[in-house]
Amino acid sequence: MADYKTILTERKGDVLVITLNRPDRLNAASLDMAEELTDALYNLDGARAVLITGAGRAFCSGADLQGRGDRPVTGSGDAAHRSLMLHYNPALTQIMRLDVPVVTAVNGAAAGVGCSLGLSGDFVLAGKSAYFLQAFVNIGLVPDGGSTWLLAKAIGRARATRMMMLGEKIGADQAEQWGMIYKSVDDAALMDEALALAARLAAGPTVALATMRHNIMTALDGSFEQVLRAEAEGQRRAAGTADAREGTLAFLQKRKAEFKGK
C-alpha cells in the first residue's frame, strides 16, 4: 500500500481499510489529508469494499483551520472556496462515485467536513460515544463538504435545519433513531462490527452492489422515469456478469452463492 503522511491504508482480505491518522489533531482534515484520501480511493487495486475510520478518540473534527506539519485551511473566502473545490469536494465526490460499497466506522467526533465524511458511507456505524456536529454557525460560516445534501436527504429539512442553524450535537443513538446512520454500537465493538459488515459486502456481487449505490443516488435527485431507466440499464450490466450466473445456479442448486466480483 502507498505510504501516506495523514492516513493509513491496509488491506484486510477484499476490504480496503482507510484510517484518518492525525490523532493529535483529532484527525482534523488538512488539505494533505483530503488529497491523500482521494488518491487512496482512486485505485482500489482489486478491493471490493472500503472501510473508513479515524485513529484515536475522534473520527474527524472537521477541516484543519490551524495546521501542524501540513497545509491548513486559512485565509479569505476565496481561499476557502479554492480549498473546497480543489481538495475536499474531490474527496467526497470520489467516495460517491466508487464502484464498491463503503462502510464508515465513526468513533468520537464527526464535525464539519468530518460529518460529511462520516455520513458518506452506504452503511454508517457509530460508537455510542460518537456524535455528529455542524458547528459552522458558531463561527459565521456555512456547512460544506456536501453536508447540506447528505443531511437533508437523510433526515429531512426540519432536522437538517436544526443541526445546521442551531449547531447541536447529535449523538449516535439519536442519529440511529433519526435514520441518519445505519447502526449505533458499543464503542468496543465498533471496528469488529464495521469490518464484518465490510467483509460481507466485499463477498457480494460487486457489479450489482455498485449499480445499486449509483441507482440510489439517481433516485435521490432524479425522476421516476430516470430511475426506471437506470434500473433497466443496471440490470443489463448485472445480468451479464459471472456473479449473476453463479447466483442463479446457486439458487437452483439450493446452495450459497460464491461471488467473485466479476
C-alpha positions as a printed NumPy array, in Angstrom:
array([[  0.   ,   0.   ,   0.   ],
       [  1.074,   3.601,  -0.552],
       [  2.991,   5.467,   2.133],
       [  0.858,   8.448,   3.212],
       [  1.503,  11.142,   5.831],
       [ -2.036,  11.717,   7.133],
       [ -3.885,   8.458,   6.518],
       [ -3.172,   4.757,   6.899],
       [ -4.251,   2.165,   4.352],
       [ -4.45 ,  -1.572,   4.923],
       [ -5.944,  -4.468,   3.017],
       [ -7.911,  -6.928,   5.109],
       [ -8.964,  -9.57 ,   2.654],
       [-11.017,  -7.829,  -0.03 ],
       [-11.623,  -4.769,   2.183],
       [ -9.528,  -1.614,   1.92 ],
       [ -9.375,  -0.049,   5.389],
       [ -8.546,   3.675,   5.388],
       [ -7.77 ,   5.275,   8.747],
       [ -7.611,   9.049,   9.127],
       [ -4.365,   9.349,  11.051],
       [ -3.795,  12.683,  12.781],
       [ -4.938,  11.686,  16.271],
       [ -3.073,  14.56 ,  17.923],
       [ -5.352,  16.908,  15.942],
       [ -8.464,  14.754,  16.395],
       [ -7.956,  13.839,  12.723],
       [ -8.662,  17.384,  11.561],
       [ -8.762,  17.235,   7.774],
       [ -5.872,  19.175,   6.279],
       [ -5.514,  19.746,   2.546],
       [ -2.932,  16.957,   2.505],
       [ -5.398,  14.569,   4.112],
       [ -8.072,  15.409,   1.552],
       [ -5.625,  14.802,  -1.291],
       [ -4.339,  11.557,   0.183],
       [ -7.851,  10.271,   0.755],
       [ -8.744,  10.998,  -2.872],
       [ -5.569,   9.261,  -4.04 ],
       [ -6.18 ,   6.179,  -1.88 ],
       [ -9.689,   5.86 ,  -3.308],
       [ -8.586,   6.374,  -6.913],
       [ -7.09 ,   2.923,  -7.43 ],
       [ -8.594,   0.293,  -5.157],
       [ -6.282,  -2.396,  -6.558],
       [ -8.975,  -5.055,  -6.533],
       [-10.581,  -4.198,  -3.187],
       [-14.311,  -4.956,  -3.223],
       [-15.339,  -2.77 ,  -0.275],
       [-13.934,   0.235,   1.597],
       [-13.989,   0.915,   5.337],
       [-13.148,   4.421,   6.592],
       [-12.478,   5.218,  10.255],
       [-10.369,   7.502,  12.441],
       [ -7.356,   6.863,  14.666],
       [ -7.562,   7.696,  18.359],
       [-10.551,   9.279,  20.059],
       [-12.162,  11.065,  17.111],
       [-13.304,  10.243,  13.609],
       [-12.631,  13.711,  12.18 ],
       [-13.026,  17.058,  13.944],
       [-13.501,  18.977,  10.699],
       [-11.252,  20.947,   8.371],
       [ -7.9  ,  21.923,   9.865],
       [ -8.033,  25.682,  10.445],
       [ -4.622,  25.789,  12.132],
       [ -2.425,  23.037,  10.811],
       [  0.766,  21.477,  12.061],
       [  3.158,  19.91 ,   9.644],
       [  0.87 ,  20.038,   6.635],
       [ -1.369,  22.53 ,   4.923],
       [ -4.3  ,  24.02 ,   6.852],
       [ -7.316,  25.884,   5.552],
       [ -6.559,  29.568,   6.097],
       [ -7.195,  32.99 ,   4.639],
       [-10.089,  34.624,   2.845],
       [-13.354,  33.387,   1.446],
       [-11.602,  32.843,  -1.871],
       [ -9.07 ,  30.594,  -0.137],
       [-11.854,  28.56 ,   1.487],
       [-13.615,  28.26 ,  -1.869],
       [-10.403,  27.058,  -3.503],
       [ -9.783,  24.526,  -0.739],
       [-13.252,  23.073,  -1.167],
       [-13.233,  22.977,  -4.949],
       [ -9.711,  21.593,  -5.337],
       [ -9.287,  19.394,  -2.262],
       [-12.293,  18.497,  -0.095],
       [-15.017,  18.251,  -2.741],
       [-12.984,  15.879,  -4.946],
       [-12.505,  13.542,  -1.965],
       [-16.24 ,  13.414,  -1.235],
       [-17.049,  13.05 ,  -4.924],
       [-14.599,  10.169,  -5.228],
       [-16.348,   8.335,  -2.383],
       [-19.747,   8.792,  -4.015],
       [-18.504,   7.586,  -7.407],
       [-16.849,   4.396,  -6.18 ],
       [-17.923,   1.115,  -7.748],
       [-17.714,  -0.708,  -4.424],
       [-19.691,  -0.365,  -1.174],
       [-18.4  ,   1.995,   1.52 ],
       [-18.711,   1.498,   5.281],
       [-17.781,   4.236,   7.746],
       [-16.969,   3.489,  11.385],
       [-17.447,   6.752,  13.293],
       [-15.557,   6.929,  16.573],
       [-15.898,  10.096,  18.651],
       [-16.433,  13.454,  16.969],
       [-17.566,  13.753,  13.366],
       [-17.749,  17.519,  12.903],
       [-17.902,  19.821,   9.899],
       [-16.41 ,  18.116,   6.87 ],
       [-15.78 ,  15.168,   9.204],
       [-19.551,  14.84 ,   9.493],
       [-19.718,  14.725,   5.699],
       [-17.057,  12.018,   5.577],
       [-18.804,  10.036,   8.288],
       [-22.16 ,  10.167,   6.517],
       [-20.729,   9.397,   3.076],
       [-20.796,   5.646,   3.624],
       [-23.5  ,   3.355,   2.312],
       [-23.513,   1.985,   5.845],
       [-22.611,   4.294,   8.736],
       [-21.83 ,   2.664,  12.08 ],
       [-21.128,   4.876,  15.09 ],
       [-19.799,   4.082,  18.535],
       [-22.078,   5.02 ,  21.421],
       [-19.774,   7.9  ,  22.369],
       [-19.702,   9.291,  18.821],
       [-21.552,  12.405,  17.764],
       [-22.262,  14.39 ,  14.614],
       [-21.906,  18.163,  14.636],
       [-22.386,  21.079,  12.269],
       [-20.921,  23.985,  14.236],
       [-20.32 ,  26.38 ,  11.342],
       [-22.995,  28.739,  12.634],
       [-20.871,  29.404,  15.718],
       [-18.112,  30.955,  13.597],
       [-20.301,  32.631,  10.992],
       [-19.781,  30.068,   8.241],
       [-21.993,  27.592,   6.389],
       [-21.889,  23.777,   6.226],
       [-19.809,  22.389,   3.358],
       [-18.35 ,  19.161,   2.058],
       [-21.805,  18.032,   0.95 ],
       [-23.269,  18.168,   4.473],
       [-26.318,  20.132,   3.351],
       [-27.234,  17.482,   0.778],
       [-26.363,  14.496,   2.969],
       [-28.309,  15.737,   5.986],
       [-31.361,  16.978,   4.112],
       [-31.638,  13.687,   2.214],
       [-31.064,  11.524,   5.297],
       [-33.138,  13.256,   7.963],
       [-35.304,  15.807,   6.171],
       [-35.485,  19.578,   6.119],
       [-36.567,  20.215,   9.721],
       [-33.864,  18.128,  11.375],
       [-31.157,  19.239,   8.94 ],
       [-32.085,  22.863,   9.678],
       [-31.912,  22.154,  13.394],
       [-28.438,  20.673,  13.13 ],
       [-27.074,  23.419,  10.904],
       [-28.719,  26.558,  12.29 ],
       [-28.569,  25.631,  15.99 ],
       [-25.237,  23.808,  15.868],
       [-26.434,  20.971,  18.1  ],
       [-24.511,  17.749,  18.679],
       [-26.422,  14.653,  17.635],
       [-25.297,  11.522,  19.467],
       [-25.042,   8.072,  17.913],
       [-28.266,   6.718,  19.42 ],
       [-30.253,   9.763,  18.289],
       [-28.658,   9.588,  14.854],
       [-29.843,   5.996,  14.548],
       [-33.345,   6.917,  15.691],
       [-33.461,   9.695,  13.085],
       [-32.342,   7.346,  10.311],
       [-29.142,   9.342,   9.825],
       [-26.966,   6.268,  10.319],
       [-27.271,   2.516,   9.918],
       [-26.421,   1.5  ,  13.472],
       [-25.185,   2.676,  16.868],
       [-22.929,   0.11 ,  18.558],
       [-20.826,  -0.19 ,  21.705],
       [-17.513,   1.596,  21.288],
       [-15.518,  -1.575,  21.919],
       [-17.411,  -3.45 ,  19.211],
       [-17.331,  -0.709,  16.558],
       [-14.414,  -1.851,  14.417],
       [-15.246,  -5.547,  14.648],
       [-18.824,  -4.928,  13.509],
       [-17.795,  -2.488,  10.806],
       [-15.139,  -4.822,   9.423],
       [-17.513,  -7.789,   9.492],
       [-20.091,  -5.786,   7.539],
       [-17.485,  -4.554,   5.037],
       [-16.242,  -8.134,   4.552],
       [-19.813,  -9.313,   3.956],
       [-20.286,  -6.642,   1.305],
       [-16.906,  -7.458,  -0.251],
       [-18.052, -11.061,  -0.665],
       [-21.155,  -9.95 ,  -2.551],
       [-21.867,  -9.426,  -6.266],
       [-19.721,  -6.34 ,  -6.801],
       [-21.225,  -5.128, -10.084],
       [-24.761,  -5.434,  -8.724],
       [-23.834,  -3.641,  -5.488],
       [-22.126,  -0.826,  -7.401],
       [-25.182,  -0.42 ,  -9.593],
       [-27.43 ,  -0.311,  -6.531],
       [-25.431,   2.504,  -4.928],
       [-25.441,   4.53 ,  -8.154],
       [-29.159,   3.933,  -8.678],
       [-29.881,   5.099,  -5.141],
       [-28.016,   8.328,  -5.906],
       [-30.13 ,   8.725,  -9.041],
       [-33.284,   8.115,  -7.022],
       [-32.408,  10.843,  -4.532],
       [-32.43 ,  13.526,  -7.216],
       [-33.966,  12.044, -10.339],
       [-37.47 ,  11.442, -11.613],
       [-39.316,   8.135, -11.531],
       [-38.666,   7.704, -15.254],
       [-34.947,   8.337, -14.772],
       [-34.819,   5.685, -12.059],
       [-36.695,   3.17 , -14.2  ],
       [-34.195,   3.709, -16.997],
       [-31.218,   3.488, -14.614],
       [-32.556,   0.246, -13.16 ],
       [-33.047,  -1.259, -16.6  ],
       [-29.537,  -0.304, -17.724],
       [-28.11 ,  -1.559, -14.459],
       [-29.967,  -4.841, -14.772],
       [-28.491,  -5.329, -18.242],
       [-24.965,  -4.882, -16.838],
       [-25.552,  -7.073, -13.803],
       [-27.261,  -9.866, -15.726],
       [-24.214, -10.284, -17.936],
       [-21.817, -10.926, -15.048],
       [-20.355, -14.203, -13.862],
       [-21.747, -13.391, -10.414],
       [-25.292, -13.311, -11.785],
       [-24.784, -16.695, -13.43 ],
       [-23.329, -18.068, -10.192],
       [-26.193, -16.614,  -8.164],
       [-28.82 , -18.183, -10.408],
       [-27.059, -21.545, -10.414],
       [-26.665, -21.477,  -6.623],
       [-30.372, -20.684,  -6.228],
       [-31.352, -23.608,  -8.436],
       [-28.932, -25.915,  -6.618],
       [-30.117, -24.666,  -3.22 ],
       [-26.646, -23.642,  -2.044],
       [-24.944, -20.423,  -1.011],
       [-23.568, -18.411,  -3.918],
       [-19.834, -17.774,  -4.12 ],
       [-19.426, -14.389,  -5.775],
       [-16.1  , -13.316,  -7.318],
       [-16.892,  -9.685,  -8.078],
       [-16.931, -10.308, -11.835]])
